[in-house]
Amino acid sequence: MSITRRVFLKNGALAIVGTSIVPSFLTRAVYAAETAAPGKKRLIVLFQRGAADGLNIVVPHGEQAYYAMRPSISIPRPRNGQESAIDLDGFFGLHPAMTAFKPLWDQKHLAIVHAAGSPDTTRSHFDAQDYMESGTPGLRSTDDGWLNRALQADPEVGASPFRAVAMGGALPRTLAGSVPAVAMDNIRAFTVGGRGPKPSLASNTFEAMYEQSVDSVLHGTGNETFEAVKMLRSADPEKYTPAAGADYPRGRFGDSLRQVAQLIKANLGVEVAFADISGWDHHVNEGSVQGQIANLTREFSQSIAALWTDLGDLAESTVIVTMSEFGRTMRENGNAGTDHGHGNVMWLMGGRVQGGKIYGDWPGLGE
Amino acid sequence: MPATRKPLVLIGLVLFAAALLAAGDKKSKTNASAEAAVSMDSRQSAPPIADDKKIVHALNRFTFGVRPGDVERVRAMGLDQWLDQQLHPEKIDDSAVEARIAPFRTLKMSAKEMVENFPPPQVLKAIENGRMSMPRDPGKRAVYESRMAQYQEQQQKKQDGVASANPAPAATTSSAPAPSTASQDSASMQGMSPAMQLNANTPTTPEQRRQQKQREDAMYADLNGDQLLQKPAEERYKAILKMSPEERLDLARVYKGEKAMHVIDGMRPEQRETIEAIVQPQAVVGGELAQAKLLRAIYSDRQLEEVMTDFWFNHFNVFIGKGPDRYMINAYEREVIRPHALGKFKDLLTATAKSPAMLFYLDNWQSVGPDSDLALYGPQRRPGRGRNARFPHPRPQQAKNRSGLNENYAREIMELHTLGVDGGYSQKDVTELAKVLTGWSIEQPQLGGNFKFNERAHEPGPKYILGRKIGEHGEKEGEEMLDILAHHPSTARFISRKLAMRFVSDNPPDTLVARMAETFQKKDGDIFFLEGFRQVLRTLFRSPEFWAADAYRAKMKTPFEFVVSAARASGADIQNAMPLVGTLNRMGMPLYGMQPPTGYSMKAEAWVNSSALLNRMNFALQLGSGKLPGTTVNPQDLLRGPAPADAEAALAALEQDILAGDVSAQTHAVMEKQLSDPQISQRKLDDANKTPNYGAIAGLIMGSPEFQRR
């Protein structure tokens, strides 16, 4: 199946090259299509900012201590006909709002690593996110992100400007570094002076200005920017419809993932993508089967499941990994919430992922 | 004072220190302090900024950007004189900007008044349940009735099971409080007032749709017949108040965009606010606050006060999207941040710690000492009061629910507000500080109440922090600890570094930070003596590191700084600042919308990336060409002096106004090449004398690499 697709893309590329004068960026886009095709791997990194409560997301319903420590916010043991944990293996269960993940689990595309996290003991969101994103716990001086370093280790000459993309207004720390990375809020707005088929006068002028600028920072970013604008224009993002069954929920996270899928499927050479979802810092009124945690896990799981469906065959060569800066206290606090703790759940998804399994040593919740 | 004034008078000498030293100028030898400054300067390896750029540099750092004519004004006045004036904002007349923000009544309201005028759902619920009474004022009544009608409509919908069928929107609204700001901002992109944009909920069942259609038709007929919009503002307002609550809601549904503006056209501020509140009361609060911030930054002549208010707000960040903080932020900025912006750090720190805005934002208001009366005996009962003590032993379940010690605020005080993350404290110190601050709470936060110390929630016993013992004395414990933290050497270094990052460069020289920290904290025997920020800023201003050539345009503008500086440079006249609010939202820097307590980054890497750059270019073009809704940019305002003879002259003049004439040869050459393009020259074959498109040229200059820095 993947071979067919690749052959098709190659033929498509040749057809374009053969019939018209093709600008260099488009040729690159076509070659990039090769790299985006199955066979070339992609990594999508999703960050849950605010320290998600892993214990209420993948629930250790087999632990008596879990219920003892969380009298008002625990997720009930799996029980038919009631809002309760969705059982996975007799000991762990999914939060009931995460029904979208159950099929992925059953198909063994979804793996869970529980009680995982940074070895650093900080309980500051700021520090912990910084360590998670730099990939160097305890070392504040690291100036690039782990994902950027991973790309540096595999340098690619003439790489697509979309090799590394982040959804959002600002480039996240994870992708900061010497390998160019693109941050975008909205694919459609990724242009200068109008969306017409041809670049505007202003666009050309700015391109030349930044191209010739001696300001090293702005020169570099400017070049990446205009290269990316051209490629995106050729990919015609206005005409995107997600695959059947890919129902992205409303909200920023769903929008981000829809656009990640869009970029990948437009064959722009995306190798790594990053998106984040915030609001997990539930110190107060966290909720249980309903409430804040339920709403957020629902949005989270539905968005990812939609991305998975949308990617179709490409999911085979894609890995999705999630993380959060740290976990939360086992005990609920006096405000029906949880405070900062350590250890959390990470999700892994992919065609080649040995899913349907929970990885890691479960230390237990006992004292 | 004389001791501090003298060096200031000599600042001119300090600036030219290196040159003076070489030339052996007499003046530098006749004054000891000037000599000291000279020798300090000569240690620096970096060459100083060229003389002609110094005023621009100072303006770029101590204001939100150079307006046309600013350089000449400062030159006439003298740099040191100018700084002295900026350090005493109370002496600067600021009536122009006051007039611009006068229509925003919320700026003068207490949180309580705002809650009353722009009721949150909790208040409406309280009225519905009979716990509060309906206001008598007809304007307020109109707001309350319409909001309650809307609320009931929603409840009805929920009962009909429509809302629960699609849980996703609920997820978005409850997961992050931000979307309310976001929708308000995206609405504003069209240039309309925030509230009028909001789509009231659309009806869902066929029956509801039919009913609403009927009402709308009736209203259309009514409006067309009576021509509501043709009425004078006063009558129009009265007519709206006479409508039924449902009719008013429908009015909001029907009138969007331009039409919505017509509805409120010519009304007095309180009338406009009432109409906007009918649609969405909370958007009025956030909208006026954000607009006022922009207008002040753009038009205030007390620029340094604005810069420092912005700096300290960001340092002591609170988030508008967190519950009642929306109503508290106004008073927070007005009464806590601004009055201390150039004052003493200890006063500022203590004021933030007692502000409802901060106590709510970082959860301290709910923090209860594990061994406090409240934790042990619940809200009502007191121990050992004879017959009243009906439950001598705490009930475990209840005690458990009330024993929440919340460390959030204590941690951020040390990490973000005072010592800095490397300031030398431990997790134990955080926990102990949290205990010290138990009881620092708020009276009825949902109703905009004030600070209160709740003795019963306060953790008893001594606490041990940073190697000191804090004896048990209630509220005073917190004050004592804040005093210690404010005067800690780590705090002096941490704050000084942050200030230097704002005013000098992303990685300021250690020598400079040390010098500022020294001023920040002057030790006088055993008594810590803290100077106000005026002195710290003067130290900065006198330091050779500030005037080093590599500091010139070393700072990348944040989106806020970029937008404001563009508005200033272009002489824009802003009638409605909401489109600018929306712009900042798209640029990833929503005003008052930073959720984490870190505040926004001041470093270049946070703001330089492809999409940010595109946003900046597009905004520059939009502003220059006068296409930003609610904002007028006149070619006359762009170009001072006589009309330029040709496009080349126009380009040169605009470069002078927007970039103080300091543009690279490359950027200039690129723009020069475009001047003959018909879009710029606006010339057709038979019309050789058409004036060039100044706005387009200005847009290109404001989008240039040079304008992204300050």
PDB file of C-alpha atoms in Angstrom, chain A residues 101-306:
ATOM      1  CA  PHE A 101      -8.588   6.249  22.514  1.00  0.00           C
ATOM      2  CA  LYS A 102     -10.150   2.859  23.144  1.00  0.00           C
ATOM      3  CA  PRO A 103     -10.196   1.699  19.494  1.00  0.00           C
ATOM      4  CA  LEU A 104      -6.561   2.756  19.084  1.00  0.00           C
ATOM      5  CA  TRP A 105      -5.691   0.743  22.144  1.00  0.00           C
ATOM      6  CA  ASP A 106      -7.600  -2.266  20.879  1.00  0.00           C
ATOM      7  CA  GLN A 107      -5.825  -2.027  17.514  1.00  0.00           C
ATOM      8  CA  LYS A 108      -2.525  -1.958  19.409  1.00  0.00           C
ATOM      9  CA  HIS A 109      -1.475   1.367  17.944  1.00  0.00           C
ATOM     10  CA  LEU A 110      -1.549   3.044  21.304  1.00  0.00           C
ATOM     11  CA  ALA A 111       0.957   2.394  24.058  1.00  0.00           C
ATOM     12  CA  ILE A 112       1.069   3.906  27.504  1.00  0.00           C
ATOM     13  CA  VAL A 113       4.109   4.587  29.627  1.00  0.00           C
ATOM     14  CA  HIS A 114       3.028   5.208  33.183  1.00  0.00           C
ATOM     15  CA  ALA A 115       4.828   6.720  36.168  1.00  0.00           C
ATOM     16  CA  ALA A 116       7.325   8.331  33.797  1.00  0.00           C
ATOM     17  CA  GLY A 117       8.852  11.763  33.956  1.00  0.00           C
ATOM     18  CA  SER A 118      11.840  13.981  34.447  1.00  0.00           C
ATOM     19  CA  PRO A 119      14.368  12.890  37.079  1.00  0.00           C
ATOM     20  CA  ASP A 120      14.631  16.497  38.247  1.00  0.00           C
ATOM     21  CA  THR A 121      12.728  17.150  41.449  1.00  0.00           C
ATOM     22  CA  THR A 122      11.659  20.728  40.761  1.00  0.00           C
ATOM     23  CA  ARG A 123       8.019  21.518  41.303  1.00  0.00           C
ATOM     24  CA  SER A 124       8.077  24.721  39.316  1.00  0.00           C
ATOM     25  CA  HIS A 125       6.108  24.587  36.059  1.00  0.00           C
ATOM     26  CA  PHE A 126       8.535  26.975  34.483  1.00  0.00           C
ATOM     27  CA  ASP A 127      11.641  24.978  35.317  1.00  0.00           C
ATOM     28  CA  ALA A 128      10.115  21.622  34.669  1.00  0.00           C
ATOM     29  CA  GLN A 129       8.789  22.627  31.242  1.00  0.00           C
ATOM     30  CA  ASP A 130      12.149  24.111  30.478  1.00  0.00           C
ATOM     31  CA  TYR A 131      13.909  20.857  31.371  1.00  0.00           C
ATOM     32  CA  MET A 132      11.391  18.760  29.513  1.00  0.00           C
ATOM     33  CA  GLU A 133      11.776  20.887  26.415  1.00  0.00           C
ATOM     34  CA  SER A 134      15.533  21.315  26.540  1.00  0.00           C
ATOM     35  CA  GLY A 135      15.856  17.632  27.348  1.00  0.00           C
ATOM     36  CA  THR A 136      18.500  18.366  29.967  1.00  0.00           C
ATOM     37  CA  PRO A 137      16.932  18.062  33.428  1.00  0.00           C
ATOM     38  CA  GLY A 138      18.757  20.164  35.990  1.00  0.00           C
ATOM     39  CA  LEU A 139      20.766  22.030  33.359  1.00  0.00           C
ATOM     40  CA  ARG A 140      19.429  25.478  32.828  1.00  0.00           C
ATOM     41  CA  SER A 141      22.114  26.668  30.456  1.00  0.00           C
ATOM     42  CA  THR A 142      21.101  24.459  27.514  1.00  0.00           C
ATOM     43  CA  ASP A 143      20.035  26.889  24.838  1.00  0.00           C
ATOM     44  CA  ASP A 144      18.294  24.593  22.386  1.00  0.00           C
ATOM     45  CA  GLY A 145      15.476  22.080  22.522  1.00  0.00           C
ATOM     46  CA  TRP A 146      15.796  18.311  22.367  1.00  0.00           C
ATOM     47  CA  LEU A 147      13.805  17.984  19.192  1.00  0.00           C
ATOM     48  CA  ASN A 148      15.951  20.522  17.412  1.00  0.00           C
ATOM     49  CA  ARG A 149      19.079  18.707  18.572  1.00  0.00           C
ATOM     50  CA  ALA A 150      17.657  15.468  17.246  1.00  0.00           C
ATOM     51  CA  LEU A 151      17.401  17.111  13.831  1.00  0.00           C
ATOM     52  CA  GLN A 152      20.884  18.573  14.156  1.00  0.00           C
ATOM     53  CA  ALA A 153      22.168  15.030  14.569  1.00  0.00           C
ATOM     54  CA  ASP A 154      20.761  14.192  11.168  1.00  0.00           C
ATOM     55  CA  PRO A 155      21.641  17.243   9.092  1.00  0.00           C
ATOM     56  CA  GLU A 156      19.878  17.550   5.800  1.00  0.00           C
ATOM     57  CA  VAL A 157      21.182  19.775   3.058  1.00  0.00           C
ATOM     58  CA  GLY A 158      18.495  21.786   1.335  1.00  0.00           C
ATOM     59  CA  ALA A 159      15.918  20.572   3.823  1.00  0.00           C
ATOM     60  CA  SER A 160      12.334  21.701   3.491  1.00  0.00           C
ATOM     61  CA  PRO A 161      11.533  24.785   5.591  1.00  0.00           C
ATOM     62  CA  PHE A 162       8.709  22.693   6.980  1.00  0.00           C
ATOM     63  CA  ARG A 163      11.035  20.004   8.215  1.00  0.00           C
ATOM     64  CA  ALA A 164      10.211  21.180  11.736  1.00  0.00           C
ATOM     65  CA  VAL A 165       6.916  22.922  12.430  1.00  0.00           C
ATOM     66  CA  ALA A 166       5.233  24.096  15.583  1.00  0.00           C
ATOM     67  CA  MET A 167       1.639  25.181  15.884  1.00  0.00           C
ATOM     68  CA  GLY A 168       1.323  28.415  17.814  1.00  0.00           C
ATOM     69  CA  GLY A 169       2.364  32.035  17.746  1.00  0.00           C
ATOM     70  CA  ALA A 170       5.785  31.481  19.214  1.00  0.00           C
ATOM     71  CA  LEU A 171       8.377  28.781  18.630  1.00  0.00           C
ATOM     72  CA  PRO A 172       8.421  26.410  21.606  1.00  0.00           C
ATOM     73  CA  ARG A 173      11.637  25.690  23.460  1.00  0.00           C
ATOM     74  CA  THR A 174      11.472  22.078  22.262  1.00  0.00           C
ATOM     75  CA  LEU A 175      12.174  23.219  18.711  1.00  0.00           C
ATOM     76  CA  ALA A 176      14.511  26.116  19.428  1.00  0.00           C
ATOM     77  CA  GLY A 177      17.986  25.725  18.008  1.00  0.00           C
ATOM     78  CA  SER A 178      20.164  25.898  14.943  1.00  0.00           C
ATOM     79  CA  VAL A 179      17.934  23.827  12.663  1.00  0.00           C
ATOM     80  CA  PRO A 180      15.356  26.174  11.155  1.00  0.00           C
ATOM     81  CA  ALA A 181      11.852  25.592  12.462  1.00  0.00           C
ATOM     82  CA  VAL A 182       8.597  27.248  11.498  1.00  0.00           C
ATOM     83  CA  ALA A 183       5.991  28.358  14.001  1.00  0.00           C
ATOM     84  CA  MET A 184       2.528  29.129  12.725  1.00  0.00           C
ATOM     85  CA  ASP A 185      -0.746  29.932  14.321  1.00  0.00           C
ATOM     86  CA  ASN A 186      -2.861  29.516  11.286  1.00  0.00           C
ATOM     87  CA  ILE A 187      -1.852  28.149   7.905  1.00  0.00           C
ATOM     88  CA  ARG A 188      -4.134  30.503   6.029  1.00  0.00           C
ATOM     89  CA  ALA A 189      -2.592  33.601   7.516  1.00  0.00           C
ATOM     90  CA  PHE A 190       0.868  32.453   6.539  1.00  0.00           C
ATOM     91  CA  THR A 191       1.443  35.027   3.832  1.00  0.00           C
ATOM     92  CA  VAL A 192       2.249  38.704   3.301  1.00  0.00           C
ATOM     93  CA  GLY A 193       0.066  41.342   1.732  1.00  0.00           C
ATOM     94  CA  GLY A 194      -2.829  39.132   0.695  1.00  0.00           C
ATOM     95  CA  ARG A 195      -3.612  35.549  -0.247  1.00  0.00           C
ATOM     96  CA  GLY A 196      -3.573  35.877  -4.010  1.00  0.00           C
ATOM     97  CA  PRO A 197      -1.982  33.267  -6.226  1.00  0.00           C
ATOM     98  CA  LYS A 198       1.001  35.544  -6.857  1.00  0.00           C
ATOM     99  CA  PRO A 199       3.185  37.221  -4.243  1.00  0.00           C
ATOM    100  CA  SER A 200       2.347  40.859  -3.621  1.00  0.00           C
ATOM    101  CA  LEU A 201       4.656  43.778  -4.196  1.00  0.00           C
ATOM    102  CA  ALA A 202       5.050  44.077  -0.443  1.00  0.00           C
ATOM    103  CA  SER A 203       5.919  40.416  -0.172  1.00  0.00           C
ATOM    104  CA  ASN A 204       8.643  40.720  -2.780  1.00  0.00           C
ATOM    105  CA  THR A 205       9.988  43.874  -1.180  1.00  0.00           C
ATOM    106  CA  PHE A 206      10.145  42.401   2.296  1.00  0.00           C
ATOM    107  CA  GLU A 207      11.718  39.248   0.932  1.00  0.00           C
ATOM    108  CA  ALA A 208      14.503  41.273  -0.655  1.00  0.00           C
ATOM    109  CA  MET A 209      14.916  43.412   2.460  1.00  0.00           C
ATOM    110  CA  TYR A 210      15.368  40.480   4.795  1.00  0.00           C
ATOM    111  CA  GLU A 211      17.425  38.590   2.231  1.00  0.00           C
ATOM    112  CA  GLN A 212      19.927  41.446   2.155  1.00  0.00           C
ATOM    113  CA  SER A 213      19.763  42.406   5.789  1.00  0.00           C
ATOM    114  CA  VAL A 214      22.982  42.301   7.793  1.00  0.00           C
ATOM    115  CA  ASP A 215      20.918  41.570  10.917  1.00  0.00           C
ATOM    116  CA  SER A 216      21.896  37.930  11.252  1.00  0.00           C
ATOM    117  CA  VAL A 217      18.866  36.902  13.300  1.00  0.00           C
ATOM    118  CA  LEU A 218      16.295  38.580  11.092  1.00  0.00           C
ATOM    119  CA  HIS A 219      18.098  37.666   7.893  1.00  0.00           C
ATOM    120  CA  GLY A 220      17.906  33.983   8.738  1.00  0.00           C
ATOM    121  CA  THR A 221      14.338  34.022   9.947  1.00  0.00           C
ATOM    122  CA  GLY A 222      13.305  36.143   6.967  1.00  0.00           C
ATOM    123  CA  ASN A 223      14.753  33.682   4.478  1.00  0.00           C
ATOM    124  CA  GLU A 224      13.063  30.733   6.137  1.00  0.00           C
ATOM    125  CA  THR A 225       9.824  32.639   6.229  1.00  0.00           C
ATOM    126  CA  PHE A 226       9.628  33.472   2.547  1.00  0.00           C
ATOM    127  CA  GLU A 227      10.752  30.032   1.469  1.00  0.00           C
ATOM    128  CA  ALA A 228       7.952  28.589   3.557  1.00  0.00           C
ATOM    129  CA  VAL A 229       5.394  31.063   2.235  1.00  0.00           C
ATOM    130  CA  LYS A 230       6.159  30.003  -1.315  1.00  0.00           C
ATOM    131  CA  MET A 231       5.903  26.315  -0.604  1.00  0.00           C
ATOM    132  CA  LEU A 232       2.656  26.737   1.223  1.00  0.00           C
ATOM    133  CA  ARG A 233       1.210  28.789  -1.602  1.00  0.00           C
ATOM    134  CA  SER A 234       1.995  26.008  -4.011  1.00  0.00           C
ATOM    135  CA  ALA A 235       0.363  23.471  -1.737  1.00  0.00           C
ATOM    136  CA  ASP A 236      -2.881  25.478  -1.726  1.00  0.00           C
ATOM    137  CA  PRO A 237      -3.939  25.043   1.887  1.00  0.00           C
ATOM    138  CA  GLU A 238      -7.328  26.662   1.304  1.00  0.00           C
ATOM    139  CA  LYS A 239      -8.621  23.479  -0.210  1.00  0.00           C
ATOM    140  CA  TYR A 240      -8.223  21.138   2.692  1.00  0.00           C
ATOM    141  CA  THR A 241     -10.820  18.652   3.865  1.00  0.00           C
ATOM    142  CA  PRO A 242      -9.887  16.191   6.588  1.00  0.00           C
ATOM    143  CA  ALA A 243     -10.291  12.499   5.820  1.00  0.00           C
ATOM    144  CA  ALA A 244     -13.658  10.911   6.493  1.00  0.00           C
ATOM    145  CA  GLY A 245     -14.182  10.180  10.156  1.00  0.00           C
ATOM    146  CA  ALA A 246     -11.534  12.634  11.305  1.00  0.00           C
ATOM    147  CA  ASP A 247     -13.674  14.799  13.542  1.00  0.00           C
ATOM    148  CA  TYR A 248     -11.503  17.363  15.201  1.00  0.00           C
ATOM    149  CA  PRO A 249     -13.200  18.898  18.217  1.00  0.00           C
ATOM    150  CA  ARG A 250     -13.513  22.643  18.349  1.00  0.00           C
ATOM    151  CA  GLY A 251     -10.760  24.478  20.122  1.00  0.00           C
ATOM    152  CA  ARG A 252      -7.159  25.441  19.721  1.00  0.00           C
ATOM    153  CA  PHE A 253      -5.724  21.951  20.140  1.00  0.00           C
ATOM    154  CA  GLY A 254      -8.009  20.374  17.550  1.00  0.00           C
ATOM    155  CA  ASP A 255      -7.206  23.214  15.155  1.00  0.00           C
ATOM    156  CA  SER A 256      -3.500  22.699  15.720  1.00  0.00           C
ATOM    157  CA  LEU A 257      -3.651  18.993  14.985  1.00  0.00           C
ATOM    158  CA  ARG A 258      -5.854  19.462  11.934  1.00  0.00           C
ATOM    159  CA  GLN A 259      -3.262  21.795  10.522  1.00  0.00           C
ATOM    160  CA  VAL A 260      -0.445  19.423  11.384  1.00  0.00           C
ATOM    161  CA  ALA A 261      -2.246  16.753   9.359  1.00  0.00           C
ATOM    162  CA  GLN A 262      -2.801  19.253   6.593  1.00  0.00           C
ATOM    163  CA  LEU A 263       0.893  20.135   6.369  1.00  0.00           C
ATOM    164  CA  ILE A 264       1.959  16.508   6.440  1.00  0.00           C
ATOM    165  CA  LYS A 265      -0.539  15.492   3.785  1.00  0.00           C
ATOM    166  CA  ALA A 266       0.457  18.432   1.588  1.00  0.00           C
ATOM    167  CA  ASN A 267       3.832  16.740   1.266  1.00  0.00           C
ATOM    168  CA  LEU A 268       5.804  19.715   2.449  1.00  0.00           C
ATOM    169  CA  GLY A 269       8.507  17.604   4.011  1.00  0.00           C
ATOM    170  CA  VAL A 270       7.357  17.707   7.610  1.00  0.00           C
ATOM    171  CA  GLU A 271       9.613  15.525   9.704  1.00  0.00           C
ATOM    172  CA  VAL A 272       8.782  16.753  13.184  1.00  0.00           C
ATOM    173  CA  ALA A 273       5.756  18.672  14.394  1.00  0.00           C
ATOM    174  CA  PHE A 274       4.905  20.132  17.751  1.00  0.00           C
ATOM    175  CA  ALA A 275       1.660  21.278  19.338  1.00  0.00           C
ATOM    176  CA  ASP A 276       0.578  21.938  22.872  1.00  0.00           C
ATOM    177  CA  ILE A 277      -2.544  22.037  24.992  1.00  0.00           C
ATOM    178  CA  SER A 278      -2.642  23.935  28.250  1.00  0.00           C
ATOM    179  CA  GLY A 279      -4.971  24.159  31.224  1.00  0.00           C
ATOM    180  CA  TRP A 280      -3.939  21.028  33.156  1.00  0.00           C
ATOM    181  CA  ASP A 281      -2.959  22.763  36.372  1.00  0.00           C
ATOM    182  CA  HIS A 282      -5.944  21.641  38.401  1.00  0.00           C
ATOM    183  CA  HIS A 283      -5.222  22.838  41.909  1.00  0.00           C
ATOM    184  CA  VAL A 284      -8.882  23.546  42.521  1.00  0.00           C
ATOM    185  CA  ASN A 285     -12.008  21.586  41.576  1.00  0.00           C
ATOM    186  CA  GLU A 286     -10.291  19.162  39.267  1.00  0.00           C
ATOM    187  CA  GLY A 287     -13.418  17.121  38.782  1.00  0.00           C
ATOM    188  CA  SER A 288     -13.773  13.406  38.291  1.00  0.00           C
ATOM    189  CA  VAL A 289     -15.830  11.695  35.585  1.00  0.00           C
ATOM    190  CA  GLN A 290     -17.202  15.174  34.899  1.00  0.00           C
ATOM    191  CA  GLY A 291     -15.637  18.581  35.258  1.00  0.00           C
ATOM    192  CA  GLN A 292     -12.379  20.170  34.238  1.00  0.00           C
ATOM    193  CA  ILE A 293     -10.301  17.027  33.885  1.00  0.00           C
ATOM    194  CA  ALA A 294     -13.049  15.293  31.913  1.00  0.00           C
ATOM    195  CA  ASN A 295     -13.482  18.161  29.475  1.00  0.00           C
ATOM    196  CA  LEU A 296      -9.793  18.482  28.875  1.00  0.00           C
ATOM    197  CA  THR A 297      -9.064  14.766  28.443  1.00  0.00           C
ATOM    198  CA  ARG A 298     -11.993  14.588  26.036  1.00  0.00           C
ATOM    199  CA  GLU A 299     -10.654  17.404  23.919  1.00  0.00           C
ATOM    200  CA  PHE A 300      -7.179  15.910  24.102  1.00  0.00           C
ATOM    201  CA  SER A 301      -8.121  12.367  23.091  1.00  0.00           C
ATOM    202  CA  GLN A 302     -10.655  13.332  20.420  1.00  0.00           C
ATOM    203  CA  SER A 303      -8.150  15.648  18.770  1.00  0.00           C
ATOM    204  CA  ILE A 304      -5.419  13.029  18.667  1.00  0.00           C
ATOM    205  CA  ALA A 305      -7.774  10.314  17.468  1.00  0.00           C
ATOM    206  CA  ALA A 306      -8.924  12.648  14.686  1.00  0.00           C
TER     207      ALA A 306
END
